[in-house]
Structures are given as C-alpha cells and as structure tokens.
Short mmCIF file of C-alpha atoms and ligand atoms in Angstrom, two decimals:
data_model
loop_
_atom_site.label_atom_id
_atom_site.label_comp_id
_atom_site.label_asym_id
_atom_site.label_seq_id
_atom_site.Cartn_x
_atom_site.Cartn_y
_atom_site.Cartn_z
CA MET A 1 19.18 22.00 -107.22
CA ASN A 2 21.20 19.79 -104.94
CA TYR A 3 24.34 17.79 -105.56
CA ILE A 4 24.95 14.18 -104.66
CA SER A 5 27.86 11.78 -104.89
CA THR A 6 28.29 9.13 -107.56
CA ARG A 7 28.72 6.69 -104.64
CA GLY A 8 25.53 7.80 -102.89
CA GLN A 9 26.91 8.32 -99.37
CA VAL A 10 26.93 12.13 -99.15
CA GLU A 11 23.89 14.08 -97.92
CA PRO A 12 22.60 16.32 -100.76
CA LYS A 13 24.48 19.63 -100.79
CA GLY A 14 23.89 23.10 -102.23
CA PHE A 15 26.11 24.56 -104.94
CA ILE A 16 28.72 26.46 -102.91
CA ASP A 17 29.02 23.64 -100.37
CA THR A 18 29.57 21.23 -103.25
CA VAL A 19 32.39 23.36 -104.60
CA LEU A 20 33.97 23.62 -101.16
CA MET A 21 33.70 19.85 -100.69
CA GLY A 22 35.44 19.11 -104.02
CA LEU A 23 35.89 15.35 -103.89
CA GLY A 24 32.81 13.71 -102.39
CA GLU A 25 33.33 12.75 -98.74
CA ASP A 26 32.58 9.12 -99.63
CA GLY A 27 35.38 9.14 -102.24
CA GLY A 28 32.91 9.63 -105.11
CA LEU A 29 32.45 12.61 -107.41
CA MET A 30 29.70 15.18 -106.97
CA VAL A 31 27.03 15.46 -109.66
CA PRO A 32 23.75 17.39 -109.91
CA GLU A 33 20.71 15.49 -108.63
CA THR A 34 19.07 16.17 -111.97
CA ILE A 35 20.64 17.62 -115.09
CA PRO A 36 18.75 20.72 -116.22
CA SER A 37 17.40 20.39 -119.72
CA VAL A 38 17.63 23.21 -122.20
CA SER A 39 14.80 23.45 -124.74
CA ALA A 40 15.21 24.13 -128.45
CA GLU A 41 13.61 27.50 -127.81
CA THR A 42 16.22 28.38 -125.17
CA LEU A 43 19.04 27.21 -127.43
CA ASN A 44 17.66 29.50 -130.05
CA LYS A 45 17.74 32.42 -127.62
CA TRP A 46 21.25 31.57 -126.44
CA LYS A 47 22.81 31.35 -129.87
CA GLY A 48 23.18 35.14 -130.12
CA LEU A 49 24.85 35.51 -126.72
CA GLU A 50 28.48 36.38 -126.27
CA PHE A 51 30.65 34.05 -124.18
CA ARG A 52 30.24 35.86 -120.87
CA GLU A 53 26.46 36.08 -121.20
CA LEU A 54 26.26 32.41 -122.08
CA PHE A 55 28.37 31.56 -119.04
CA ILE A 56 25.92 33.37 -116.76
CA GLU A 57 22.88 31.65 -118.30
CA ILE A 58 24.38 28.17 -117.97
CA PHE A 59 25.86 28.75 -114.53
CA SER A 60 22.55 30.11 -113.22
CA LEU A 61 20.84 26.81 -114.04
CA TYR A 62 23.14 25.09 -111.55
CA ALA A 63 23.89 27.65 -108.85
CA ASN A 64 20.47 27.85 -107.13
CA GLY A 65 20.70 31.64 -106.94
CA GLU A 66 23.40 31.23 -104.26
CA ILE A 67 25.39 34.00 -105.93
CA PRO A 68 23.38 37.17 -106.58
CA GLU A 69 23.17 38.05 -110.27
CA ASN A 70 25.27 41.23 -110.03
CA ASP A 71 28.01 39.46 -108.09
CA LEU A 72 28.06 36.65 -110.65
CA LYS A 73 28.38 39.14 -113.48
CA GLU A 74 31.31 40.82 -111.72
CA LEU A 75 33.00 37.47 -111.17
CA VAL A 76 32.59 36.51 -114.81
CA ASP A 77 33.83 39.87 -116.08
CA ALA A 78 36.89 39.70 -113.82
CA SER A 79 37.60 36.10 -114.89
CA TYR A 80 37.74 36.83 -118.60
CA ALA A 81 39.32 40.29 -118.44
CA SER A 82 42.74 38.67 -118.81
CA PHE A 83 41.86 36.82 -122.03
CA ARG A 84 43.58 38.08 -125.16
CA ASP A 85 40.69 37.44 -127.55
CA PRO A 86 37.46 39.41 -127.10
CA GLU A 87 35.46 36.28 -127.97
CA VAL A 88 37.28 34.36 -125.17
CA THR A 89 37.09 31.05 -127.12
CA PRO A 90 36.96 31.89 -130.85
CA VAL A 91 36.32 29.32 -133.59
CA ARG A 92 38.48 29.25 -136.76
CA LYS A 93 37.46 27.42 -139.90
CA LEU A 94 40.30 25.39 -141.44
CA ASN A 95 38.31 23.65 -144.15
CA ASP A 96 34.73 22.64 -144.97
CA SER A 97 34.64 19.91 -142.36
CA LEU A 98 37.13 21.12 -139.74
CA TYR A 99 36.77 23.99 -137.31
CA ILE A 100 39.18 24.71 -134.49
CA LEU A 101 37.84 25.90 -131.15
CA GLU A 102 40.75 27.91 -129.75
CA LEU A 103 40.77 27.51 -126.00
CA PHE A 104 44.23 28.93 -125.39
CA HIS A 105 43.67 32.69 -125.23
CA GLY A 106 43.80 32.91 -121.43
CA PRO A 107 46.78 34.06 -119.36
CA THR A 108 48.53 30.66 -119.29
CA PHE A 109 47.80 29.68 -122.90
CA ALA A 110 45.78 26.50 -122.25
CA PHE A 111 42.10 25.54 -122.01
CA LYS A 112 42.34 25.25 -118.24
CA ASP A 113 42.24 29.04 -117.98
CA VAL A 114 38.60 29.08 -119.05
CA ALA A 115 37.46 27.36 -115.87
CA LEU A 116 40.34 28.20 -113.53
CA GLN A 117 40.42 31.96 -113.89
CA PHE A 118 36.76 31.79 -112.89
CA MET A 119 37.52 29.46 -109.99
CA GLY A 120 40.16 31.84 -108.68
CA GLU A 121 37.61 34.67 -108.60
CA PHE A 122 34.97 32.35 -107.18
CA TYR A 123 37.11 31.09 -104.30
CA SER A 124 38.14 34.64 -103.49
CA TYR A 125 34.46 35.65 -103.40
CA VAL A 126 33.55 32.71 -101.13
CA SER A 127 36.48 33.48 -98.85
CA LYS A 128 35.32 37.09 -98.47
CA THR A 129 31.57 36.52 -98.22
CA ARG A 130 31.54 33.36 -96.09
CA GLY A 131 34.79 33.82 -94.21
CA GLU A 132 36.03 30.46 -95.48
CA ILE A 133 39.71 29.59 -95.37
CA ILE A 134 40.65 28.41 -98.85
CA HIS A 135 43.65 26.09 -98.96
CA ILE A 136 43.83 24.73 -102.46
CA LEU A 137 45.53 21.43 -103.12
CA GLY A 138 45.91 20.31 -106.72
CA ALA A 139 47.76 17.90 -108.97
CA THR A 140 48.86 18.79 -112.45
CA SER A 141 50.49 17.43 -115.54
CA GLY A 142 51.32 21.06 -116.26
CA ASP A 143 48.36 23.13 -117.40
CA THR A 144 45.90 22.95 -114.50
CA GLY A 145 48.67 23.98 -112.10
CA ALA A 146 49.77 26.98 -114.13
CA ALA A 147 46.22 28.22 -114.66
CA ALA A 148 45.18 27.66 -111.04
CA ILE A 149 48.24 29.45 -109.67
CA GLN A 150 47.65 32.36 -112.02
CA GLY A 151 44.00 32.48 -110.91
CA VAL A 152 44.77 32.86 -107.20
CA ARG A 153 48.30 34.26 -106.86
CA GLY A 154 48.43 37.11 -104.39
CA LYS A 155 44.74 36.74 -103.47
CA GLU A 156 43.94 37.30 -99.81
CA GLY A 157 42.49 34.40 -97.81
CA ILE A 158 43.77 31.81 -100.31
CA LYS A 159 46.83 29.57 -100.41
CA ILE A 160 47.60 27.09 -103.15
CA CYS A 161 49.85 24.04 -103.25
CA ILE A 162 50.34 22.27 -106.58
CA LEU A 163 52.02 18.91 -107.10
CA HIS A 164 53.57 18.37 -110.52
CA PRO A 165 55.61 15.41 -111.77
CA HIS A 166 59.31 16.25 -111.59
CA GLU A 167 60.86 16.70 -115.06
CA LYS A 168 57.70 15.43 -116.76
CA VAL A 169 56.11 18.75 -117.66
CA SER A 170 57.23 21.00 -120.52
CA LYS A 171 59.80 23.72 -119.79
CA VAL A 172 57.24 26.49 -120.33
CA GLN A 173 54.71 24.78 -118.03
CA GLU A 174 57.38 24.42 -115.35
CA LEU A 175 58.37 28.07 -115.67
CA GLN A 176 54.78 29.28 -115.62
CA MET A 177 54.23 27.55 -112.29
CA THR A 178 57.57 27.95 -110.58
CA THR A 179 58.51 31.53 -111.44
CA VAL A 180 55.61 32.76 -109.33
CA ASN A 181 57.04 34.20 -106.15
CA ASP A 182 53.86 35.05 -104.26
CA LYS A 183 53.80 33.92 -100.64
CA ASN A 184 50.49 32.11 -101.10
CA VAL A 185 51.92 29.68 -103.68
CA LEU A 186 53.81 26.41 -103.05
CA ASN A 187 55.06 24.22 -105.91
CA LEU A 188 56.00 20.65 -105.04
CA SER A 189 57.86 18.82 -107.78
CA VAL A 190 57.23 15.14 -107.10
CA LYS A 191 59.63 12.43 -108.26
CA GLY A 192 56.88 10.40 -109.93
CA ASN A 193 54.29 10.84 -112.65
CA PHE A 194 50.97 12.69 -112.79
CA ASP A 195 49.02 9.63 -111.63
CA ASP A 196 51.19 9.56 -108.47
CA CYS A 197 50.44 13.24 -107.81
CA GLN A 198 46.72 12.71 -108.36
CA ARG A 199 46.68 9.62 -106.12
CA ILE A 200 48.42 11.50 -103.28
CA ILE A 201 46.01 14.42 -103.33
CA LYS A 202 42.98 12.12 -103.55
CA GLU A 203 44.23 10.22 -100.52
CA LEU A 204 44.66 13.48 -98.63
CA PHE A 205 41.17 14.65 -99.63
CA SER A 206 39.81 11.29 -98.47
CA ASP A 207 41.37 11.73 -95.03
CA LEU A 208 38.41 13.77 -93.77
CA SER A 209 40.00 14.92 -90.53
CA PHE A 210 43.13 16.18 -92.34
CA LYS A 211 40.95 17.78 -95.03
CA GLY A 212 38.76 19.50 -92.42
CA GLU A 213 41.63 20.60 -90.19
CA HIS A 214 43.48 22.18 -93.12
CA HIS A 215 40.48 23.46 -95.09
CA LEU A 216 41.55 21.65 -98.24
CA ARG A 217 39.80 22.71 -101.45
CA ALA A 218 40.06 21.16 -104.89
CA ILE A 219 40.73 22.87 -108.20
CA ASN A 220 41.09 19.75 -110.33
CA SER A 221 38.18 18.51 -112.39
CA ILE A 222 37.08 16.32 -109.48
CA ASN A 223 35.40 19.60 -108.52
CA PHE A 224 32.06 19.88 -110.29
CA VAL A 225 32.40 23.63 -110.87
CA ARG A 226 35.34 22.91 -113.22
CA ILE A 227 33.11 20.67 -115.32
CA LEU A 228 30.33 23.22 -115.33
CA ALA A 229 32.53 26.12 -116.45
CA GLN A 230 33.88 23.96 -119.28
CA THR A 231 30.40 23.20 -120.68
CA VAL A 232 30.05 26.84 -121.71
CA TYR A 233 32.45 26.57 -124.64
CA TYR A 234 30.67 23.49 -126.02
CA PHE A 235 27.55 25.62 -126.42
CA TYR A 236 29.59 28.54 -127.71
CA ALA A 237 31.45 26.38 -130.24
CA TYR A 238 28.24 24.78 -131.44
CA PHE A 239 26.65 28.18 -132.06
CA ARG A 240 29.71 29.64 -133.80
CA VAL A 241 30.18 26.62 -136.06
CA SER A 242 26.46 26.79 -136.94
CA ASP A 243 26.86 30.49 -137.79
CA GLN A 244 29.79 29.75 -140.04
CA LEU A 245 27.91 26.91 -141.76
CA GLY A 246 25.19 29.40 -142.66
CA SER A 247 22.53 27.83 -144.89
CA ASP A 248 24.31 24.44 -144.64
CA ALA A 249 23.72 24.30 -140.88
CA ALA A 250 20.43 22.40 -141.16
CA SER A 251 22.00 19.58 -143.19
CA LYS A 252 25.23 19.12 -141.22
CA LYS A 253 25.84 17.30 -137.98
CA ILE A 254 28.39 18.85 -135.62
CA ASN A 255 30.95 16.63 -133.85
CA VAL A 256 33.47 17.65 -131.22
CA SER A 257 36.94 16.15 -130.97
CA VAL A 258 38.49 16.67 -127.56
CA PRO A 259 42.10 16.00 -126.50
CA SER A 260 41.60 13.99 -123.34
CA GLY A 261 43.48 12.79 -120.27
CA ASN A 262 41.62 13.15 -117.00
CA PHE A 263 38.29 12.96 -118.89
CA GLY A 264 37.13 16.34 -117.49
CA ASN A 265 36.92 18.20 -120.76
CA ILE A 266 35.03 15.53 -122.67
CA PHE A 267 32.76 14.94 -119.67
CA SER A 268 31.73 18.60 -119.87
CA GLY A 269 30.69 17.83 -123.46
CA PHE A 270 28.76 14.78 -122.29
CA LEU A 271 26.95 17.02 -119.81
CA ALA A 272 26.22 19.67 -122.47
CA LYS A 273 24.77 16.96 -124.69
CA LYS A 274 22.63 15.62 -121.85
CA MET A 275 21.35 19.16 -121.27
CA GLY A 276 20.10 19.17 -124.85
CA LEU A 277 22.89 20.56 -127.01
CA PRO A 278 22.56 18.50 -130.21
CA ILE A 279 26.21 17.51 -130.55
CA ASN A 280 26.58 14.54 -132.91
CA LYS A 281 29.75 12.58 -132.05
CA LEU A 282 31.68 13.10 -128.82
CA ILE A 283 35.17 12.12 -129.89
CA ILE A 284 37.80 11.35 -127.26
CA ALA A 285 41.33 11.94 -128.50
CA THR A 286 44.19 10.63 -126.41
CA ASN A 287 47.88 10.04 -126.98
CA GLU A 288 49.59 6.69 -126.45
CA ASN A 289 48.28 6.68 -122.87
CA ASN A 290 45.10 5.28 -124.36
CA ILE A 291 43.10 3.83 -121.50
CA LEU A 292 39.99 5.62 -122.78
CA GLU A 293 40.38 4.32 -126.32
CA ARG A 294 40.80 0.78 -124.98
CA PHE A 295 37.70 1.20 -122.84
CA VAL A 296 35.53 2.37 -125.73
CA GLN A 297 36.80 -0.38 -128.02
CA THR A 298 36.74 -3.32 -125.62
CA GLY A 299 34.81 -2.34 -122.48
CA GLU A 300 37.88 -2.89 -120.32
CA TYR A 301 39.02 0.04 -118.19
CA ARG A 302 42.46 -0.85 -116.94
CA PRO A 303 45.25 1.62 -116.26
CA GLY A 304 48.22 0.48 -118.35
CA GLU A 305 51.88 1.30 -118.49
CA PHE A 306 52.64 5.03 -118.26
CA ARG A 307 54.05 6.41 -121.55
CA LYS A 308 56.01 9.66 -121.83
CA THR A 309 54.79 11.38 -125.02
CA HIS A 310 55.03 14.65 -126.96
CA SER A 311 51.72 15.70 -125.39
CA PRO A 312 52.76 15.45 -121.72
CA SER A 313 49.62 17.03 -120.29
CA MET A 314 47.71 13.96 -121.45
CA ASP A 315 50.22 11.49 -120.02
CA ILE A 316 47.57 10.16 -117.69
CA GLN A 317 46.43 6.61 -117.04
CA VAL A 318 43.81 7.04 -114.33
CA ALA A 319 41.12 9.34 -115.73
CA SER A 320 39.46 10.96 -112.73
CA ASN A 321 36.13 11.83 -114.32
CA PHE A 322 35.58 8.38 -115.71
CA GLU A 323 33.57 7.71 -112.55
CA ARG A 324 31.09 10.44 -113.48
CA TYR A 325 30.58 8.83 -116.88
CA LEU A 326 30.17 5.40 -115.25
CA TYR A 327 27.47 6.85 -113.00
CA TYR A 328 25.35 7.85 -116.00
CA LEU A 329 26.20 4.67 -117.89
CA LEU A 330 24.87 2.69 -114.92
CA ASP A 331 21.66 4.75 -114.92
CA GLU A 332 22.66 6.74 -111.83
CA ASP A 333 22.84 3.62 -109.67
CA SER A 334 25.34 4.66 -107.00
CA ALA A 335 25.50 1.19 -105.43
CA LYS A 336 26.66 -0.26 -108.74
CA VAL A 337 29.18 2.58 -109.19
CA SER A 338 30.58 1.84 -105.72
CA ASP A 339 30.92 -1.85 -106.62
CA TYR A 340 32.71 -1.07 -109.87
CA MET A 341 35.06 1.40 -108.17
CA ALA A 342 35.80 -1.10 -105.40
CA GLN A 343 36.61 -3.67 -108.09
CA LEU A 344 38.90 -1.17 -109.82
CA ALA A 345 40.71 -0.59 -106.52
CA SER A 346 41.07 -4.30 -105.70
CA GLU A 347 41.60 -5.88 -109.14
CA GLY A 348 43.04 -2.95 -111.11
CA ARG A 349 40.40 -3.20 -113.85
CA ILE A 350 36.71 -3.04 -114.60
CA PHE A 351 34.85 -4.40 -117.55
CA VAL A 352 31.54 -3.61 -119.22
CA GLU A 353 30.03 -5.76 -121.95
CA GLY A 354 26.84 -6.48 -123.89
CA GLU A 355 24.28 -3.69 -123.95
CA LEU A 356 26.40 -1.48 -121.71
CA LEU A 357 29.33 -1.64 -124.10
CA GLU A 358 27.01 -0.98 -127.04
CA ARG A 359 25.81 2.11 -125.23
CA VAL A 360 29.37 3.29 -124.61
CA GLN A 361 30.12 2.84 -128.29
CA SER A 362 27.02 4.77 -129.30
CA GLU A 363 27.86 7.63 -126.93
CA LEU A 364 31.61 7.94 -127.41
CA HIS A 365 34.22 7.57 -130.15
CA ALA A 366 37.88 7.33 -129.18
CA LEU A 367 41.30 7.31 -130.77
CA GLY A 368 44.73 7.12 -129.19
CA ALA A 369 47.07 8.95 -131.55
CA LYS A 370 50.63 7.70 -131.86
CA ASN A 371 53.51 10.07 -131.10
CA GLU A 372 54.77 10.13 -134.70
CA GLN A 373 51.25 10.63 -136.07
CA GLY A 374 50.90 13.77 -133.92
CA LEU A 375 54.15 15.24 -135.23
CA GLU A 376 53.17 14.38 -138.80
CA LEU A 377 49.87 16.21 -138.40
CA ILE A 378 51.57 19.29 -136.95
CA ARG A 379 53.77 19.36 -140.05
CA LYS A 380 50.83 18.74 -142.41
CA TYR A 381 48.51 21.43 -141.00
CA LYS A 382 51.34 23.96 -140.86
CA SER A 383 52.12 23.38 -144.49
CA GLU A 384 48.52 23.07 -145.79
CA TYR A 385 46.81 25.74 -143.66
CA ASP A 386 49.69 27.69 -142.14
CA TYR A 387 48.15 26.73 -138.77
CA LEU A 388 50.42 25.48 -136.00
CA LEU A 389 48.81 22.78 -133.85
CA ASP A 390 50.13 22.05 -130.40
CA PRO A 391 50.78 18.31 -129.84
CA HIS A 392 47.60 17.82 -127.76
CA THR A 393 45.48 19.55 -130.38
CA ALA A 394 47.16 17.35 -132.99
CA CYS A 395 45.72 14.27 -131.23
CA GLY A 396 42.27 15.86 -131.56
CA VAL A 397 42.85 16.50 -135.25
CA ALA A 398 43.98 12.89 -135.71
CA ALA A 399 40.68 11.76 -134.19
CA TYR A 400 38.75 14.16 -136.44
CA GLU A 401 40.48 12.62 -139.45
CA ALA A 402 39.53 9.15 -138.21
CA PHE A 403 35.88 9.77 -137.40
CA ASN A 404 34.48 12.69 -139.42
CA GLU A 405 32.10 11.31 -142.06
CA GLU A 406 30.15 12.70 -144.99
CA GLY A 407 27.48 15.16 -143.78
CA GLU A 408 29.41 15.98 -140.60
CA VAL A 409 31.70 18.76 -139.49
CA THR A 410 33.96 18.62 -136.46
CA ALA A 411 34.98 21.26 -133.98
CA ALA A 412 38.42 20.05 -132.86
CA PHE A 413 39.43 21.64 -129.58
CA ALA A 414 42.78 23.42 -129.49
CA THR A 415 43.55 22.89 -125.83
CA ALA A 416 46.93 24.62 -125.72
CA HIS A 417 49.08 27.12 -127.58
CA PRO A 418 51.99 25.45 -129.41
CA ALA A 419 54.50 27.71 -127.63
CA LYS A 420 53.89 25.71 -124.44
CA PHE A 421 55.20 22.58 -126.13
CA ASP A 422 58.10 23.78 -128.23
CA GLU A 423 60.06 20.60 -127.37
CA ALA A 424 57.76 18.70 -129.78
CA VAL A 425 57.44 21.42 -132.39
CA ARG A 426 61.23 21.72 -132.64
CA LEU A 427 61.52 18.01 -133.43
CA ILE A 428 60.01 18.69 -136.84
CA ASN A 429 62.22 21.74 -137.42
CA ILE A 430 59.48 24.32 -137.12
CA VAL A 431 60.68 27.51 -135.51
CA GLN A 432 57.91 29.35 -133.77
CA GLU A 433 57.75 32.84 -132.38
CA PHE A 434 56.95 32.93 -128.66
CA PRO A 435 54.30 35.24 -127.25
CA VAL A 436 56.07 37.82 -125.07
CA GLN A 437 54.45 36.48 -121.85
CA ILE A 438 56.14 33.14 -122.50
CA ALA A 439 59.43 34.48 -123.86
CA GLU A 440 60.03 36.54 -120.72
CA LEU A 441 59.70 33.56 -118.35
CA VAL A 442 63.23 32.23 -118.94
CA ALA A 443 64.88 35.20 -117.28
CA LYS A 444 62.98 34.71 -114.02
CA ASP A 445 64.03 32.84 -110.86
CA GLN A 446 62.28 29.59 -110.05
CA PHE A 447 60.71 28.58 -106.72
CA GLN A 448 59.88 24.93 -106.16
CA THR A 449 60.61 22.12 -103.74
CA VAL A 450 61.62 18.79 -105.21
CA ILE A 451 60.32 15.91 -103.10
CA GLU A 452 60.11 12.12 -103.16
CA ASN A 453 56.94 10.43 -104.36
CA ASP A 454 55.71 10.12 -100.80
CA LYS A 455 52.40 11.14 -99.25
CA ALA A 456 53.99 11.65 -95.81
CA GLU A 457 56.42 14.18 -97.27
CA VAL A 458 53.58 16.06 -98.99
CA THR A 459 51.68 16.05 -95.69
CA ARG A 460 54.64 17.62 -93.86
CA GLN A 461 55.02 20.29 -96.52
CA LEU A 462 51.31 21.16 -96.35
CA GLU A 463 51.23 21.33 -92.55
CA ALA A 464 54.08 23.84 -92.59
CA PHE A 465 52.63 25.87 -95.48
CA PHE A 466 49.09 26.12 -94.10
CA ALA A 467 49.98 26.63 -90.44
CA GLY A 468 48.20 29.37 -88.51
CA ASP A 469 45.95 30.80 -91.23
CA THR A 470 42.74 32.56 -90.27
CA VAL A 471 40.32 34.56 -92.34
CA SER A 472 37.50 36.96 -91.49
CA LYS A 473 34.17 37.51 -93.20
CA ALA A 474 33.62 40.73 -95.21
C1 PLP B 1 46.70 20.79 -123.24
C2 PLP B 1 45.80 19.75 -122.68
N1 PLP B 1 45.01 19.08 -123.52
C3 PLP B 1 44.18 18.12 -123.08
C4 PLP B 1 44.13 17.76 -121.75
C5 PLP B 1 43.16 16.70 -121.30
O1 PLP B 1 42.04 17.26 -120.67
P1 PLP B 1 41.23 16.44 -119.60
O2 PLP B 1 42.17 16.13 -118.49
O3 PLP B 1 40.14 17.35 -119.18
O4 PLP B 1 40.76 15.20 -120.27
C6 PLP B 1 44.95 18.42 -120.83
C7 PLP B 1 44.97 18.06 -119.41
O5 PLP B 1 44.55 16.99 -119.01
C8 PLP B 1 45.78 19.46 -121.32
O6 PLP B 1 46.53 20.15 -120.47
N1 LIG B 2 46.13 17.84 -117.89
C1 LIG B 2 45.77 18.21 -116.59
C2 LIG B 2 45.63 17.07 -115.62
C3 LIG B 2 44.71 17.44 -114.48
O1 LIG B 2 43.43 17.55 -114.99
P1 LIG B 2 42.20 18.24 -114.28
O2 LIG B 2 41.34 18.65 -115.42
O3 LIG B 2 41.58 17.24 -113.41
O4 LIG B 2 42.68 19.42 -113.49
C4 LIG B 2 46.79 19.26 -116.15
O5 LIG B 2 47.17 20.05 -116.96
O6 LIG B 2 47.19 19.28 -115.01
#
C-alpha cells in the first residue's frame, strides 16, 4: 500500500517514508491510496483479541510488511508496558445506553498516550534501523506534548521540541512537559494560543529546505501513523460494548461520542468506519470553540474567535485533520481539495452546500458544549454514578445526551483523567485525590523557554537545539 497527499502533489510513498514525511510536502495530509476493508468474517475473528493483538492486526494492513512481525510485536509490547490497566483502553458501563471508553491509563493520563507511546518506540526503531536523525517538532494544547515527550525522553538519536501556548495549558499539563530535564527535550512556551503554535510548526514543515536540513519529524495528528494507532481503540471499544450488551447486541446500534479539537481522534473513527466497523453515529463533541459544530450544521468552515474554556486541550479553531475529511467528502479529488484549501487560506472560510452538506450531516453529528453545561455534567455524573468526568469527557457526554436515541447505545470517549484538569473540577467544589505520578510533579523544577509568538524566534531556538547531531545505523 502506498500513501498519497490530499493535495495530490506528492509521489506515492511507502509506510515508513510517509511517517518520516509527516506533513505532505505539498502542504496536504498523507492518506492511504486505498483504505483496506475488513470483512464481517475478519471482524468476527478480531472480536476476541486483546488490545495489543488487535493493534498488530490493524497496523499490518497498512504497514506493507516494512516492519518484520517480531519487531512490530516488540514495539507494541514496549509501547503499552507503561499503561496502568491491563486492557490498555477498558470500557466501563455507566447505564444501559452509556459506556465510557477510558483512554487515560497511559503514563501521562490522556488519550494521546495510546498513539504517542507507540510513536516514541517507532521513531527510536527507525532511528536505529535506518540511521535516520529524528528531530521531532510538535505543537500542543497540553496533552500531545506531554505524551510525546514521555514517549521519547532520553532516547538515543531523537530530540524533541514542543511548542505550547504560554499560560493556556492546565498546571498539570505544564508540569508534565516542563519538569522533564532530559537533554533531548526542549519546551518552548509561546505567547499565543494553540492555533499560533500549530501555524508556526506547519510553516516550518512547509519550508522544505529547513525541514530537510534539520530532519524535522511530526508527532501531531498531521502524521498518518497517529491516526492509524488511534483507530485501534474504536475497534476495541466496539467489541467490548458488544460483549457487555450480550444478547441485546444484535438489536442495538453503537454510537461513539468523541471530544474533538484537531479532528484527529474523530477522523480515526471515520477511518475505522470506512474500513467496515459498523459504528452507527460518529458524534463530534467540542467545547465553545465550535468550528466543527458550525460546519456540520451550516456547511461553513470558518475559524472563529478563540475562546478560553474549562477544556483547554480542545481550545482549537483550526482543526488540522479537517482536510482529510474534506478529501473523502470530495470523493478523493485532490484538485478540488487544493482549491478549497486555497480558498480557506485566502478568504478565511469554505462552504459546502446541497448534496455535500447532506452527506456531511449523514456522516457526522456535532455538538459544542457550553462551559457551564460541562461543569453541570461533571457534577451530575459524580452524584448519580460516582464517576468523575474530566471537562473534555464531559463535552462528549453532553453530546451523547443530545444525540443518543432509542435503540442506540453510545461509547463516550474519556480522553483525559480529571486530575489533569483540577482547575475546572475545583470550581464545582469537588475534591479529587491525585494519582501519585501527578501529585509528585509539583515538587520538581521546571525547564522551559518563554518566547514571543514569532516564527523567527522558534527557528533560532531550533537551530541551536538541533545543531551538530549525527546518528549511525545499527
Ligand atoms: C483531553 C483531550 N480531549 C480531546 C482532544 C481533541 O482531540 P483531537 O485533537 O484529536 O480532536 C484533545 C486534544 O486535542 C485532548 O487533549
Ligand atoms: N489537544 C491536542 C492538540 C494537538 O492535537 P494533535 O492530535 O494534532 O496532536 C494536544 O493535546 O496538544
């Protein structure tokens, strides 16, 4: 299988080369030339697999055998060894129509660990086996950065620089990133918002001579391998919810409700559904930064005013993976995607209507939860089920409440542990106990460089950080 760009100007690439390229060299996003389809028979075989086995099956459909089976197994085992739950992503039933897929059992307590602990192992493997220099550049609203740093800290042949918005991530997120004192880690705290950080790194990735000279690699969901790793828990959740439904499984439809910002997580669900997983509704849950809700309701995709909310990781206006969705919406017509993206760049908006909008509305449901609504739901679920939602998960539960209908059940994705967002939880006077790994962060020193919202300054920092690195092949 080869990979091509949504904008059609990149020669087809193999799997590892696609991962190393990250953002397509034409500014588009890489996608598989064809999406593998999974038969009902295969789904039936897969339903008894544990998470790691499922990962290997799904990954193997996309990786062209470029990683020998034994090596892949070792990578997967190493990636999930640090997870606190043996199931990796367990599913809890809250009531007859609501199941929670807990994605926060990795080392940094957010769903990003599922893909990023794997990516850390993967990059290390590629560095050793191909002698590639791996200089990771990423932007974060808090969780990607923490998980990516954790995945590569101290690893030979790899350096990582993460841009986060200054004073716009939670205290725990900031500590998770900035208390890491390994020499291969650089935290830049940018006086701007997440969209600024993402724009700067995309501009640097688009400068092909700078990217090549400095061996820049992506860990954000612009990188297709992130999307792929995230599809695994859609399959896993579907199978576990079906198990728990028992004899009711045949008569119930299964929805997923996914807290969304950069559109990577929900796009993984879109991909899983295209592969043949019979998910019913794909529900996008956002906070008041509701560009995706506005798009699904009206067909207009227009970044609006940035809102600071209780779910800061989803304080995102420009949803990176939207372009991948657009590609499939436009029937894989890369010329049309390029036109739409050029229009977005020049006019600040794009618009779909008529049959296209009808298709969007048949494929996606979306709700932008209000700040107060999120807090109210945290309070309600704590008191009714003794289950503490984090504020991002609460947006997903709000969307479940809005869209789940008779004959359906919903797997709402818990994308973070509430301890990461105690600022919000405290507002409703709930006192939570912190996991020890989080409690011990406050005593540690922090290492970060605060900089202006300025690409030239980021460039200078990177040139100094990456200078003189070489790597040899194992
Ligand atoms: C806790 C949490 N929930 C949800 C999201 C949204 O996920 P995505 O960016 O893949 O849409 C993020 C990050 O964006 C997050 O950190
Ligand atoms: N919420 C994310 C934003 C970046 O998303 P990504 O999926 O593209 O890495 C974060 O925590 O940084």
